[in-house]
Short mmCIF file of C-alpha atoms and ligand atoms in Angstrom, two decimals:
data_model
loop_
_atom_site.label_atom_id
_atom_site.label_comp_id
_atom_site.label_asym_id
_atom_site.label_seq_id
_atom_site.Cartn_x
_atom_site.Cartn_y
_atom_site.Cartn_z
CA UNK A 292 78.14 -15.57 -11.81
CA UNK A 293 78.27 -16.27 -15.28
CA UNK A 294 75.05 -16.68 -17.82
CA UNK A 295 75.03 -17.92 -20.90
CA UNK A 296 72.13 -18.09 -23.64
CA UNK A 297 72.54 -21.90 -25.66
CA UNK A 298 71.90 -20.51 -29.11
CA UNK A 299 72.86 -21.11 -32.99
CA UNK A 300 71.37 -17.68 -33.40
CA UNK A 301 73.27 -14.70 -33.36
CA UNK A 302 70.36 -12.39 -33.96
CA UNK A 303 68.43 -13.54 -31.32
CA UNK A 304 71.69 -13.61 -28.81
CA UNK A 305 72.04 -9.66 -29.84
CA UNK A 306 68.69 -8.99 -28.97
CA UNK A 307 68.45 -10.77 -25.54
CA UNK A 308 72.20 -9.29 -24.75
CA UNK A 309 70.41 -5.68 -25.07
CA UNK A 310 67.37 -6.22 -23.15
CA UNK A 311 69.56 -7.83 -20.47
CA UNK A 312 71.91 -5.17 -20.35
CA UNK A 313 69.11 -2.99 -19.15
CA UNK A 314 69.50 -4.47 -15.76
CA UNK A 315 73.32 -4.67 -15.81
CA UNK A 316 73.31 -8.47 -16.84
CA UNK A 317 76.41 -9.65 -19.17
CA UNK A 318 74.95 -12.42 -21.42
CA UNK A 319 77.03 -14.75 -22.87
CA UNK A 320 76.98 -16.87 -25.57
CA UNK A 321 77.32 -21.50 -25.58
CA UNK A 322 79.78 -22.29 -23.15
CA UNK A 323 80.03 -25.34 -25.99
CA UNK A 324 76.71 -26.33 -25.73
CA UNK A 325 74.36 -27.21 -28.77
CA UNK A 326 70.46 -26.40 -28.30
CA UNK A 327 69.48 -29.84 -28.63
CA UNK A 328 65.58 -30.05 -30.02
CA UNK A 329 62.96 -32.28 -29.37
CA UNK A 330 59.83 -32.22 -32.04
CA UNK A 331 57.41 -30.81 -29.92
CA UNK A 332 53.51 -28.92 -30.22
CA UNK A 333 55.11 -27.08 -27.09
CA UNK A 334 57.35 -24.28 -27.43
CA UNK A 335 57.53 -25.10 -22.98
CA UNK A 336 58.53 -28.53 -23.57
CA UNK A 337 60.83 -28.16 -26.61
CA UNK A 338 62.80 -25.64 -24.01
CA UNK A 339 62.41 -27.80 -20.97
CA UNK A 340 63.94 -30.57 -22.70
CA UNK A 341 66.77 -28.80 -23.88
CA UNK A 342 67.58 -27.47 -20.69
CA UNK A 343 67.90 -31.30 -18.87
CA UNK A 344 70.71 -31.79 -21.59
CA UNK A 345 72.57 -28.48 -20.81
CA UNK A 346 71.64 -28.39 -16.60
CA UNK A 347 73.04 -30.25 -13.67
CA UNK A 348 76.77 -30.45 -14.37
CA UNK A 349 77.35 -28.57 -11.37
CA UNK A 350 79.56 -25.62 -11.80
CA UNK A 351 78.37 -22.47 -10.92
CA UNK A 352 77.18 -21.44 -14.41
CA UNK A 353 73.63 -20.21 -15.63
CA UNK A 354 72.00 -21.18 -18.56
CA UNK A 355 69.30 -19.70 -20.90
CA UNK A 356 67.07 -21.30 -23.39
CA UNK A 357 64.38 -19.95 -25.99
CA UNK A 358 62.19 -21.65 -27.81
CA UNK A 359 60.25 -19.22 -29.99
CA UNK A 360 56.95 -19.41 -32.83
CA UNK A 361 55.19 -17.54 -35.61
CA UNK A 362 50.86 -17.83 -34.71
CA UNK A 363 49.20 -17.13 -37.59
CA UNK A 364 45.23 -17.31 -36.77
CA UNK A 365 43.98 -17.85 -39.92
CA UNK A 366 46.48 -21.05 -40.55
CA UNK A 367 45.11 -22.43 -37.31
CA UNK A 368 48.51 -21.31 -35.28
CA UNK A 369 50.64 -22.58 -37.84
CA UNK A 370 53.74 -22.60 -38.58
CA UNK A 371 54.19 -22.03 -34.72
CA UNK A 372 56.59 -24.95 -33.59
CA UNK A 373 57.95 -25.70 -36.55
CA UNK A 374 58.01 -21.96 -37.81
CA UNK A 375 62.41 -22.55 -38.09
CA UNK A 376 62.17 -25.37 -40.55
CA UNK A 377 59.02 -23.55 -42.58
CA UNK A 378 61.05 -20.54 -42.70
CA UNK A 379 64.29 -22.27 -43.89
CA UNK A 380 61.98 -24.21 -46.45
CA UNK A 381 58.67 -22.16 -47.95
CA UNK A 382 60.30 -18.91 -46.84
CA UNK A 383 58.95 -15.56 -46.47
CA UNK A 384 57.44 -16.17 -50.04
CA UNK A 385 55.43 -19.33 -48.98
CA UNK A 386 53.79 -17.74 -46.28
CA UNK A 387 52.93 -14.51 -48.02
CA UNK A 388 51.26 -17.26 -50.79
CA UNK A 389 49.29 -19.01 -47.95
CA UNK A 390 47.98 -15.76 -46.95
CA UNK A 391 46.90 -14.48 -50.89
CA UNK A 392 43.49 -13.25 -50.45
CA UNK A 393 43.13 -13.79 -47.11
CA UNK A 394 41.57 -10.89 -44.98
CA UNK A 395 42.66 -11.75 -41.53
CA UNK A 396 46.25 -11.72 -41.04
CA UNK A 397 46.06 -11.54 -37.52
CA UNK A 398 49.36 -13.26 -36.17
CA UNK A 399 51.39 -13.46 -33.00
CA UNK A 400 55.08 -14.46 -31.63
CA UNK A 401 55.09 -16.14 -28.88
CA UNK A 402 58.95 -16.66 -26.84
CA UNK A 403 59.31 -19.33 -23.91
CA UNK A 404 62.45 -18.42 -22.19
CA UNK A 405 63.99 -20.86 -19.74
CA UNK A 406 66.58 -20.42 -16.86
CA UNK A 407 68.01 -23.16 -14.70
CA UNK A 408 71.77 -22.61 -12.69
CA UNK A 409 72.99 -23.72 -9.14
CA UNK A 410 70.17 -22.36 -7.37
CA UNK A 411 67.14 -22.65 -9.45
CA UNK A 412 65.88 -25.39 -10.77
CA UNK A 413 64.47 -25.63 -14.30
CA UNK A 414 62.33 -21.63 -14.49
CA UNK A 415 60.31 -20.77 -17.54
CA UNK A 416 59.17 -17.12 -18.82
CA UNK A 417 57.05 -16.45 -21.79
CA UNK A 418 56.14 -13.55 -24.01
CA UNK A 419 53.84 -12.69 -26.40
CA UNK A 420 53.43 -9.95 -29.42
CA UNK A 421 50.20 -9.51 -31.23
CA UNK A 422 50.11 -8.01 -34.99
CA UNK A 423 49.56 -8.97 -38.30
CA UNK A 424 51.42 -10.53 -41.76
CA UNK A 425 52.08 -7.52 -44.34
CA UNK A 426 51.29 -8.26 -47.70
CA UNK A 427 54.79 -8.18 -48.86
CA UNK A 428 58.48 -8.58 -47.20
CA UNK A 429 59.48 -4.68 -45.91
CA UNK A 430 62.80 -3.81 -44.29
CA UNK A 431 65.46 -6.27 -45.07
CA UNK A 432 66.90 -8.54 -43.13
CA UNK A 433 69.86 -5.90 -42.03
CA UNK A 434 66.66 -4.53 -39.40
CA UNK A 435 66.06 -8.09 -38.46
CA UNK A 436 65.97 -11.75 -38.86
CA UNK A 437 63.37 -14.74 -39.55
CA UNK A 438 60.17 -13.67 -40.48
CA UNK A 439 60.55 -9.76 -39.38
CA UNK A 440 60.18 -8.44 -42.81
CA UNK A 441 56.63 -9.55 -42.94
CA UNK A 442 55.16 -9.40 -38.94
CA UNK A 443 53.73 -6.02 -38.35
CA UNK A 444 53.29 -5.30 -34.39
CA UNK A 445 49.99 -3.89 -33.19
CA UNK A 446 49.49 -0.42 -33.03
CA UNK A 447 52.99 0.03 -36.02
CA UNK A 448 52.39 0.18 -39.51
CA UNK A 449 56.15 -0.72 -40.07
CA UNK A 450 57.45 -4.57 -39.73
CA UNK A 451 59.75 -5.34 -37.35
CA UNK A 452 62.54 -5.30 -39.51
CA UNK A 453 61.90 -1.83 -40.90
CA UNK A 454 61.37 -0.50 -36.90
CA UNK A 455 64.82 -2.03 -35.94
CA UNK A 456 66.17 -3.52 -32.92
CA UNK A 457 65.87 -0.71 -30.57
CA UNK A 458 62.36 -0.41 -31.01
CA UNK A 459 61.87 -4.41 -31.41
CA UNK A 460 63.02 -4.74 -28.42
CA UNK A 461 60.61 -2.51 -26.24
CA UNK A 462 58.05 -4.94 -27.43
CA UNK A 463 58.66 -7.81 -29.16
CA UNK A 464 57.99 -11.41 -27.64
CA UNK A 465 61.55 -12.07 -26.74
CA UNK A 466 61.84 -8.58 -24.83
CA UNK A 467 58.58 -9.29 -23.22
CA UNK A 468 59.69 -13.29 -22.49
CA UNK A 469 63.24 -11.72 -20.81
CA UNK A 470 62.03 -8.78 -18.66
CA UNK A 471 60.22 -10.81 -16.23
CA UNK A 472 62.92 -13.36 -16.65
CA UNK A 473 65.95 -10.74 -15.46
CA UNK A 474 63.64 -9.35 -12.34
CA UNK A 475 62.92 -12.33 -11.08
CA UNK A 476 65.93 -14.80 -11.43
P1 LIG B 587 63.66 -21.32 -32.91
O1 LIG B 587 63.13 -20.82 -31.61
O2 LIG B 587 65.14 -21.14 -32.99
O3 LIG B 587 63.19 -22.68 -33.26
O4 LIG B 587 63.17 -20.31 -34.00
C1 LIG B 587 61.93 -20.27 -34.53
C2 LIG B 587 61.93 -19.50 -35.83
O5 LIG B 587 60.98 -18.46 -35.66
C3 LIG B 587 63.24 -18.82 -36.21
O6 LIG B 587 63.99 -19.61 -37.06
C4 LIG B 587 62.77 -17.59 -36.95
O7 LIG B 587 62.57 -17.87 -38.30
C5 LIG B 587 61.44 -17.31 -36.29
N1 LIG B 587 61.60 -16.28 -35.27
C6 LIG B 587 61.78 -16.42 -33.94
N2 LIG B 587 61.88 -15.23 -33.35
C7 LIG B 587 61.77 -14.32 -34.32
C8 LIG B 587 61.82 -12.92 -34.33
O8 LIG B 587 62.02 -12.23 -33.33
N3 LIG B 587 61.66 -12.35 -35.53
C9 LIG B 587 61.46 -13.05 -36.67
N4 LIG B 587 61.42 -14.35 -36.73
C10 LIG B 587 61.58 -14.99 -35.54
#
């Protein structure tokens, strides 16, 4: 049996291989699909509906999708959705402005993980890590990717990308989305 996680991201495909490889599951990477992506509120059905394009074309194959957002609180959940095209546009800079003198920098990332294969049909699995924006970028992006230099995880002083992968993935939303997911496909 064969899986493989439909991704342009390598980062993310890194991360997921390591968590998987905790229960002795080989991810793999395309297979020669593209993530195709509807505009969506709904991290569920922006991963649903990549998953009809990518499921059904009956070899024996598994496939993985994620769908992931940033939730900041005080922005009313945004950029959530959409948080791929803010971060390739405003940046880390834009959201650190939209924060300035803002006290509650609660945030959370939320990961919708979906599954389907020869005998399941269409199976989602979410995650979720609560935390906070720092008030500047800390760690790089050789710790991590996206918006890690600025999302601190509860109960860490450090962001994401100055903890590093190894201790990223014991609790970030991705780990959290792909545990469950790995038990119970
Ligand atoms: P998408 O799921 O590929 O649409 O990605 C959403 C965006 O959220 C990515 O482009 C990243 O900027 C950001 N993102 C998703 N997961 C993470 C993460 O684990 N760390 C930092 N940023 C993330």
């Amino acid at each position: 049996m064969r899986i493989f996680f439909v991704t342009s991201n390598e980062a993310k495909f890194r991360e997921a291989s390591l968590v998987l490889k905790e229960f002795g599951i080989d991810l793999m990477i395309n297979r020669g699909y593209r993530k195709v992506e509807i505009q969506s509120d709904n991290l569920e059905d922006i991963v649903n509906n990549a998953l009809q394009f990518i499921c059904g074309d009956n070899s024996s194959d598994y496939f993985v999708v994620e769908d992931d957002g940033l939730f900041i609180n005080r922005l009313n959940g945004f950029p959530g959705p959409y948080s791929s095209y803010v971060y390739k546009t405003i940046g880390l800079i834009g959201i650190l402005k939209l924060m300035s003198g803002v006290d509650d920098r609660t945030a959370y990332f939320k990961s919708v993980v979906g599954l389907c294969g020869p005998k399941v049909g269409i199976k989602l699995f979410s995650g979720v890590v609560y935390g906070r924006i720092a008030m500047e970028p800390r760690g790089g992006t050789e710790g991590g990717f996206g918006f890690d230099p600025i999302f601190i995880p509860e109960g860490y002083d450090k962001t994401f990308a100055e903890l590093g992968i190894d201790i990223k993935n014991k609790l970030s939303h991705r780990a959290r989305a792909f545990r469950p997911w790995a038990i119970g496909y």
